[in-house]
Structure formats: C-alpha cells, structure tokens
mmCIF file of C-alpha atoms in Angstrom:
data_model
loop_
_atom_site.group_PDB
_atom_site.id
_atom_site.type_symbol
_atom_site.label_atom_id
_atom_site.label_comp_id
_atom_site.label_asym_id
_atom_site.label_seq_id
_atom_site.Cartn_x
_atom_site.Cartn_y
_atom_site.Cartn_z
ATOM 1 C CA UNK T 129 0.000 0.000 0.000
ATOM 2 C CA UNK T 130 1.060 3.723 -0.597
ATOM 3 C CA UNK T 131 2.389 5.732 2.472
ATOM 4 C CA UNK T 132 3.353 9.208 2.518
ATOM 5 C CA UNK T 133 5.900 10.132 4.982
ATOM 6 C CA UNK T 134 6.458 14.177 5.753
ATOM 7 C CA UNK T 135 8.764 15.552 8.582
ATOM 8 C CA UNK T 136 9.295 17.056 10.878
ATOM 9 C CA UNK T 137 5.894 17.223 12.826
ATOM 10 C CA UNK T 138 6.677 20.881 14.131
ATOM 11 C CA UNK T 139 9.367 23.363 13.429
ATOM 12 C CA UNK T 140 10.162 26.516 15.259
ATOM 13 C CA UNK T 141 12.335 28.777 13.671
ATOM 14 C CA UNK T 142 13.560 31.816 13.887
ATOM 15 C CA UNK T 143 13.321 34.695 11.379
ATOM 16 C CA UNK T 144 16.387 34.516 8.275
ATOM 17 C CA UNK T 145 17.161 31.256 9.445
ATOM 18 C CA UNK T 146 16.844 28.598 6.247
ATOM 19 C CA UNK T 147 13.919 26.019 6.373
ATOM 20 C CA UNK T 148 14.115 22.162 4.571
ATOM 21 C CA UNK T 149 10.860 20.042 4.481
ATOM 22 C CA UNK T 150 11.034 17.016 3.302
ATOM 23 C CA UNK T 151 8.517 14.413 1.822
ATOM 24 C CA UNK T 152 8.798 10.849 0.711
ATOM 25 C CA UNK T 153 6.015 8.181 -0.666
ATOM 26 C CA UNK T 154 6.327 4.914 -1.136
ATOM 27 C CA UNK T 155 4.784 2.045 -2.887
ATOM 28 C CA UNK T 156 3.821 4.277 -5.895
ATOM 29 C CA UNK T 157 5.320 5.457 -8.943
ATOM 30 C CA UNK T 158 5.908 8.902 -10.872
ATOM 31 C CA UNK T 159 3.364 9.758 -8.151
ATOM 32 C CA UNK T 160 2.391 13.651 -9.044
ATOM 33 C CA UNK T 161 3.826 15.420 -5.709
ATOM 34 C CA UNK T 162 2.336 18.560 -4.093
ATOM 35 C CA UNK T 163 3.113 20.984 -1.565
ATOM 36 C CA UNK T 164 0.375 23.071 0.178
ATOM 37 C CA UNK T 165 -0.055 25.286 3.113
ATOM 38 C CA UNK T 166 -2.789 25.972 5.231
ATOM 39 C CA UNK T 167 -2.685 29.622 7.241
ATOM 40 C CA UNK T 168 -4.355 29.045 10.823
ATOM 41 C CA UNK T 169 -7.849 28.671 10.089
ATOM 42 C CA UNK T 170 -8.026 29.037 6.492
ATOM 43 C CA UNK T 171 -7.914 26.871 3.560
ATOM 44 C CA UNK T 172 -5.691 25.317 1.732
ATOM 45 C CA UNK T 173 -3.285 27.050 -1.180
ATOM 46 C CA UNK T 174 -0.970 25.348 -3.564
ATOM 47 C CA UNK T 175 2.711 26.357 -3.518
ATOM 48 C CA UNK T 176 4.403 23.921 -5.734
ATOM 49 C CA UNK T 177 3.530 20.663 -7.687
ATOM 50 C CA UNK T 178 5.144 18.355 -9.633
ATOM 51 C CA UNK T 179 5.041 15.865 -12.692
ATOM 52 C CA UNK T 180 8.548 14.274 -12.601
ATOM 53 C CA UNK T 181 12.148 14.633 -11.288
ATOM 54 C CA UNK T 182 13.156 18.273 -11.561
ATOM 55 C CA UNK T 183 9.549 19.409 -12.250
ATOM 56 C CA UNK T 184 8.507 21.807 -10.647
ATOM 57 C CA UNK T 185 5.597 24.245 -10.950
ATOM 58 C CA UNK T 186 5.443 27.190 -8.907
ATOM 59 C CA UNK T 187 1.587 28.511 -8.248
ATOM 60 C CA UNK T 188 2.469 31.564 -5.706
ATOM 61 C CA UNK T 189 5.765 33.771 -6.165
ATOM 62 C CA UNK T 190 7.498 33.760 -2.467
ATOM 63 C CA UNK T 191 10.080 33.380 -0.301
ATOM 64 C CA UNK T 192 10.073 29.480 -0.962
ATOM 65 C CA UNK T 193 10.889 26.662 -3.489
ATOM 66 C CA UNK T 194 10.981 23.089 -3.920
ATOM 67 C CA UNK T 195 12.873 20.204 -5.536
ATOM 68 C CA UNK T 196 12.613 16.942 -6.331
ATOM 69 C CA UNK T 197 15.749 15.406 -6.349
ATOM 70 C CA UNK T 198 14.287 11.498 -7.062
ATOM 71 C CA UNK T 199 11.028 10.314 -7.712
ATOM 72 C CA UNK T 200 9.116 10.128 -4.564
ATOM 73 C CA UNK T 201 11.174 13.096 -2.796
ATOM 74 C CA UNK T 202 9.620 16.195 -2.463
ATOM 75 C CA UNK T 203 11.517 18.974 -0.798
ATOM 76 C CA UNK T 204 10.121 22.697 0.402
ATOM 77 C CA UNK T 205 12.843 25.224 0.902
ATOM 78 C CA UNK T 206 13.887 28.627 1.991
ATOM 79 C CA UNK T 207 17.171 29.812 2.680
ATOM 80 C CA UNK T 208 15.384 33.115 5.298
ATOM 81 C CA UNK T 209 12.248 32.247 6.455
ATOM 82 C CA UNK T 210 9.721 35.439 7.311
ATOM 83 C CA UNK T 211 6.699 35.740 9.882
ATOM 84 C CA UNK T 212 4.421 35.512 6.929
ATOM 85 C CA UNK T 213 6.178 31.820 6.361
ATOM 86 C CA UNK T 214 4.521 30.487 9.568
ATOM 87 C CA UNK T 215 1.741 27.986 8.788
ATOM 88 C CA UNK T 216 0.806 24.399 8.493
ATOM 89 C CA UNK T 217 2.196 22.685 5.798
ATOM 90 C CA UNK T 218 1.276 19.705 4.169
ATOM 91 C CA UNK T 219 2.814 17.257 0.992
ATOM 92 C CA UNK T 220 0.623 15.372 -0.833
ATOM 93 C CA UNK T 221 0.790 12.756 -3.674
ATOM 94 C CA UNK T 222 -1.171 11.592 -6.563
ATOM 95 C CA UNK T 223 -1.741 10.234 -10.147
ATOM 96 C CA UNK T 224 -4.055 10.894 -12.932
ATOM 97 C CA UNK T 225 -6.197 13.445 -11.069
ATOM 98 C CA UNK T 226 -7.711 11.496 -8.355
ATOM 99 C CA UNK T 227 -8.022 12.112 -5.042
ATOM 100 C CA UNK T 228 -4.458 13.155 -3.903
ATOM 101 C CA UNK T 229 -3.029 11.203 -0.266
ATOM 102 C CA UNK T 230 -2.090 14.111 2.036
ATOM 103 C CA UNK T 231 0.866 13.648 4.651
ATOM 104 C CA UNK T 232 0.298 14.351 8.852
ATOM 105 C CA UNK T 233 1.535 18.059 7.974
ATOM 106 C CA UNK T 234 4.491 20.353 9.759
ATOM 107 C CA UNK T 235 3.246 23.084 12.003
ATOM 108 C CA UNK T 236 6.061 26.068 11.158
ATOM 109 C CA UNK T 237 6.198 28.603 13.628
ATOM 110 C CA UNK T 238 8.744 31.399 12.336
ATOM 111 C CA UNK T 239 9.584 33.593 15.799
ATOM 112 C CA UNK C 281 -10.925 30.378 -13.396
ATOM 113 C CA UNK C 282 -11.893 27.466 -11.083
ATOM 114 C CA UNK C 283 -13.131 27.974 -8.188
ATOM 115 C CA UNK C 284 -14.731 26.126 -5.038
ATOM 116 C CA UNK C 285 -16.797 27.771 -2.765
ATOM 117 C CA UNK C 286 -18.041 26.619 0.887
ATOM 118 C CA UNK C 287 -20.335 29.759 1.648
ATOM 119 C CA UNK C 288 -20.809 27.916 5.310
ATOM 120 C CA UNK C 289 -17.530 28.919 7.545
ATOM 121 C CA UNK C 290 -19.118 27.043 10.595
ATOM 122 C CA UNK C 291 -21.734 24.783 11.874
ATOM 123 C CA UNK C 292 -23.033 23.964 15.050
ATOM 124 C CA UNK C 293 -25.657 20.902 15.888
ATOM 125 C CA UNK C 294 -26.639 19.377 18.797
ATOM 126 C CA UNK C 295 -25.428 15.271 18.180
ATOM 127 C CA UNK C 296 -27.763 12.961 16.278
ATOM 128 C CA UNK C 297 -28.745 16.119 14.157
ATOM 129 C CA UNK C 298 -28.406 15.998 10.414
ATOM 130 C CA UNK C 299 -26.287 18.227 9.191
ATOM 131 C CA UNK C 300 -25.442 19.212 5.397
ATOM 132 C CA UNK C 301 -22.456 20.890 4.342
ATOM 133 C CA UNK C 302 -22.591 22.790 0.667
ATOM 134 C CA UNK C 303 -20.075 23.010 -1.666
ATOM 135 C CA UNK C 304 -20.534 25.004 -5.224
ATOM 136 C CA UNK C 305 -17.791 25.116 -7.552
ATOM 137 C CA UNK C 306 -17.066 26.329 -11.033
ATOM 138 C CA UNK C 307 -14.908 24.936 -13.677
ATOM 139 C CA UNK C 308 -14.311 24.939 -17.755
ATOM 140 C CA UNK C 309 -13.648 21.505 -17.848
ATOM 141 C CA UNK C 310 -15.575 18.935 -19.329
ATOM 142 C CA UNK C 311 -14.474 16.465 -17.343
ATOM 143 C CA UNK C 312 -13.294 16.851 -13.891
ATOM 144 C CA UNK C 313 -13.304 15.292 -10.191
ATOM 145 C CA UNK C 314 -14.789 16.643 -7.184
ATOM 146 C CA UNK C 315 -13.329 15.445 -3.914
ATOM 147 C CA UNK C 316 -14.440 15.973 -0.094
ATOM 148 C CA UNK C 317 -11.758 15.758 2.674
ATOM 149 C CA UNK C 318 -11.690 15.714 6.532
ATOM 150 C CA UNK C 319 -9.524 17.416 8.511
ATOM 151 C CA UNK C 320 -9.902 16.310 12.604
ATOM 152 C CA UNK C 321 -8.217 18.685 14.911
ATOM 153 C CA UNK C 322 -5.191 16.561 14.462
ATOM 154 C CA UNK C 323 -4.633 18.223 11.254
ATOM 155 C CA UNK C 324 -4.419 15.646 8.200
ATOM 156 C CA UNK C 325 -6.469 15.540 5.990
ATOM 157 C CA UNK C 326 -8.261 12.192 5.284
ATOM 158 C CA UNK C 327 -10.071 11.991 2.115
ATOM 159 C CA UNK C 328 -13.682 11.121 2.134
ATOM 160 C CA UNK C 329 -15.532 10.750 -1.866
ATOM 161 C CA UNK C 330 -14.049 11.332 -4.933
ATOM 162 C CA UNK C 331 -16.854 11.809 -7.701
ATOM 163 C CA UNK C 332 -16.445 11.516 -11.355
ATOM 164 C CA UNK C 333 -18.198 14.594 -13.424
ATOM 165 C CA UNK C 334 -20.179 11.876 -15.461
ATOM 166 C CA UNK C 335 -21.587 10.282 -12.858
ATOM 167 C CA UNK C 336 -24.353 12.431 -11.233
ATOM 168 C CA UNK C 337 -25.871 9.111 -8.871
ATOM 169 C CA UNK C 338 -25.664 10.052 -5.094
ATOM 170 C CA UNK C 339 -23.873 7.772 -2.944
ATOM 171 C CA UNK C 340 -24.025 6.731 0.502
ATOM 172 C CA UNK C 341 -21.440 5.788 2.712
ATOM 173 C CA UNK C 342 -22.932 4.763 6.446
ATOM 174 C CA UNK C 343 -23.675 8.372 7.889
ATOM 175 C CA UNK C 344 -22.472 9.671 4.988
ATOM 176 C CA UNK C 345 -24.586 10.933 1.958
ATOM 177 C CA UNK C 346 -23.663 13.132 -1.144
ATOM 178 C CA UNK C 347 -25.327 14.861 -3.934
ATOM 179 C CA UNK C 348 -23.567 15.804 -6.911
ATOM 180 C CA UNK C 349 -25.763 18.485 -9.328
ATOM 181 C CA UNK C 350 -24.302 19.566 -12.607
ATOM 182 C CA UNK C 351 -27.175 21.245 -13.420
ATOM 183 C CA UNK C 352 -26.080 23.817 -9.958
ATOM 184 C CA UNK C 353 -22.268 23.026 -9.937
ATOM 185 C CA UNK C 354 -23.028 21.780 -6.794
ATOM 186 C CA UNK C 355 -21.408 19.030 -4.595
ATOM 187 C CA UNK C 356 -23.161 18.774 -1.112
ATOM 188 C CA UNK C 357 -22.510 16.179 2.266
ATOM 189 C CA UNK C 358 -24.737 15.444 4.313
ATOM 190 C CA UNK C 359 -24.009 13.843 7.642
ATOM 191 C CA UNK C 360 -26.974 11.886 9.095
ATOM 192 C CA UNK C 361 -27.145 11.362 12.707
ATOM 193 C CA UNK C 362 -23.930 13.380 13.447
ATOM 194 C CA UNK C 363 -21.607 12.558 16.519
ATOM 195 C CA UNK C 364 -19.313 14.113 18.263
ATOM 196 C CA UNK C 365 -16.574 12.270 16.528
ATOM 197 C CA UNK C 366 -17.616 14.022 13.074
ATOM 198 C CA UNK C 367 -16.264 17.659 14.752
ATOM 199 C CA UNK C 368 -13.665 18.465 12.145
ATOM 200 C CA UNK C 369 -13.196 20.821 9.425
ATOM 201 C CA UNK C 370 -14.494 19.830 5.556
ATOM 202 C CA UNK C 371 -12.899 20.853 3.166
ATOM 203 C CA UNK C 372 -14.960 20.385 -0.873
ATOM 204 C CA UNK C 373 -12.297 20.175 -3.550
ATOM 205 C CA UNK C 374 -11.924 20.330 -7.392
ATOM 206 C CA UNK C 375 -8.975 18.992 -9.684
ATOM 207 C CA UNK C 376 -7.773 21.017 -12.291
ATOM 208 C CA UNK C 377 -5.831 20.169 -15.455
ATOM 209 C CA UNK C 378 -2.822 22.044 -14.911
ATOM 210 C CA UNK C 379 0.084 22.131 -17.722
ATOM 211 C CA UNK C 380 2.320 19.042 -17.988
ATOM 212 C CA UNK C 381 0.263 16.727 -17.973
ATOM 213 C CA UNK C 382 -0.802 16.678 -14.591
ATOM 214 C CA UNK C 383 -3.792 18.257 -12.324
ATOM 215 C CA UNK C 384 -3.764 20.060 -9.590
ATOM 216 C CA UNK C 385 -6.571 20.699 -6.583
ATOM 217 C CA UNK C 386 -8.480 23.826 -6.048
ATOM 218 C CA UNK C 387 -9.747 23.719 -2.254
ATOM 219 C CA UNK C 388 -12.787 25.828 -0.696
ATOM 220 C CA UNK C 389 -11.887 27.471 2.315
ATOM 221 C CA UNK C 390 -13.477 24.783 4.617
ATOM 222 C CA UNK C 391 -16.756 24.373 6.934
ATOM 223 C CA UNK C 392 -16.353 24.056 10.591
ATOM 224 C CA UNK C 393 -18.105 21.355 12.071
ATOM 225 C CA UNK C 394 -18.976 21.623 15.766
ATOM 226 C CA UNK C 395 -21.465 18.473 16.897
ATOM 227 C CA UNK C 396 -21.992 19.463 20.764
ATOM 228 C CA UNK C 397 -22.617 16.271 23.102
#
C-alpha cells in the first residue's frame, strides 16, 4: 500500500534562518507530488507541484521553493524564512487526477 | 478560473442532528473530479468521496450521503445522525488540469463542524 511520509511534525524557527521540508512516498510510482499550506484557520493554497524529477511548478511567487531530487522526494525550501512563512504545511501525492493522499503536515512557527 | 466555494464557515448541531455541508464550484472543464476531505483537529487531511463529473448518482457511505448536481455546480454532504466524533473541518475540492500533464486541486476554504454532546 502507498504511504506518505512528511517531517518534521513541528518546526520553530527563527526569522532569516533557512527552512528544509522534506517528503517521501512509497509504494507508488511517478506519483504527481504537491506541496500546500494551510494559514491558521483558512484553507488550503498550492505552492508547488510536480510531474517528474526536476519538475517543478510554482503557483504563488514567495520566499520558498521546492525540488525533487528522485522520484518520490519532495523537498520545500527557503534559505530566510519570514513571519508571513509560519503555517501548516502539508505534501501530498497523486496520479491521474484522483483524489491526492495528504501527509500528517508540519506546524512552522517562524519567531 | 476554477473555483470552489463553501459559503458555510461554521456549523453547530446538537449530536444525532443531520447536518449538510454545501459546496458550489465552477470549472471549464468537461471532465473533472470533485473530492471531499476531513480534517480532525489533528490536522491531516483524510479523504472522504471522490466523484467523477459523469456520474451524477448520489452515494451513501454509512452516515455519509452526497449529492452531486451539474445542473447547480453543486457538490453537497450530508451527515446523518452526526456525533461528536464528526467535529472536524471539511474541506470540498476540485482537480484542475494544470500544464504538464498533470492536475492540480483547487480547495474551498473549509466548513467548521462543531457536533456538541
């Protein structure tokens, strides 16, 4: 069966320090890969996606970016995190447009 | 553009109340999948129904119930006999052919559900 593994849980940074989130999933392949984040008590908005190894689609210009340095490895970056970077954010997987898998999330907390 | 919208930001009922949760969304697609999610305090997000844009038959799941109108772009829930347990946030959601090849998922903003003991 698939599982999608995303660390850490929670984070607490401080601001201008650099952030790495990482996501893996296994038993799947060329899985479509998202990243999303979730503002306290909002909804949910798309930061990256992507189709393949070193695809990557950006849907909001900011102080992050992703990779995908093999095929189930999704990473979320920033090399100076900002207040506005706090949030809950969460990785999630999929193929052919159905329902996408979401990880447990990291709770970011940028102090 | 797509869009989903979940006018309803929160609901209260007292438990074994029904309770149904609207979703209308808008799209140019043809073809397209609508989605409902769960998201318990804990924070994932578990997915509930996925529902194909041909297929317009209701389904029931348990305590669960949906209805899926083209005619009204609308994709409601309906949770019959609700429990305490069912206190979580909803989320309704749309896929989206992006470019590449792939699709992406256009979220509404979410409905609050508070079932009160």
């Amino acid at each position: 069966s698939q599982t999608i593994h995303q660390w850490p849980a929670t984070l607490v940074q401080p601001v201008g320090s650099p952030l790495s989130l990482e996501c893996t999933v296994e038993g799947t392949s060329n899985p479509n890969l998202y990243w999303y984040r979730q503002a306290a008590g909002r909804g949910l908005q798309l930061l990256f996606y992507s189709v393949g190894i070193g695809q990557i689609s950006s849907e909001v210009p900011q102080n992050l970016s992703a990779s995908r340095p093999q095929d189930r490895q999704f990473i979320l970056s920033s090399k100076k995190l900002l207040l506005s970077d706090s949030g809950f954010y969460l990785c999630a997987w999929s193929v052919w447009g159905l329902e996408a898998f979401f990880g447990q999330g990291t709770r970011l907390t940028v102090v | 553009a797509q869009k989903v919208t979940q006018a309803q930001t929160e609901i209260s009922v007292v438990e074994k109340e029904d309770v149904t949760l609207d979703c209308v969304y808008e799209t140019r697609d043809t073809t397209y999948y609508l989605f409902w999610y769960k998201q318990p305090p804990s924070g994932e997000l578990v997915f509930l129904i996925r529902r194909n844009s041909f297929d317009e038959q209701n389904e029931i799941s348990g305590r669960y119930s949906w209805n899926f109108q083209k005619s009204t772009s609308s994709f409601n829930f309906t949770i019959t006999a609700s429990q305490v347990v069912d206190s979580a946030v909803y989320f309704c959601a749309l896929s989206e052919l992006a470019g590449s090849g792939t699709y992406k998922y256009i979220f509404g903003t979410g409905t609050r559900l508070k079932v009160l003991a």
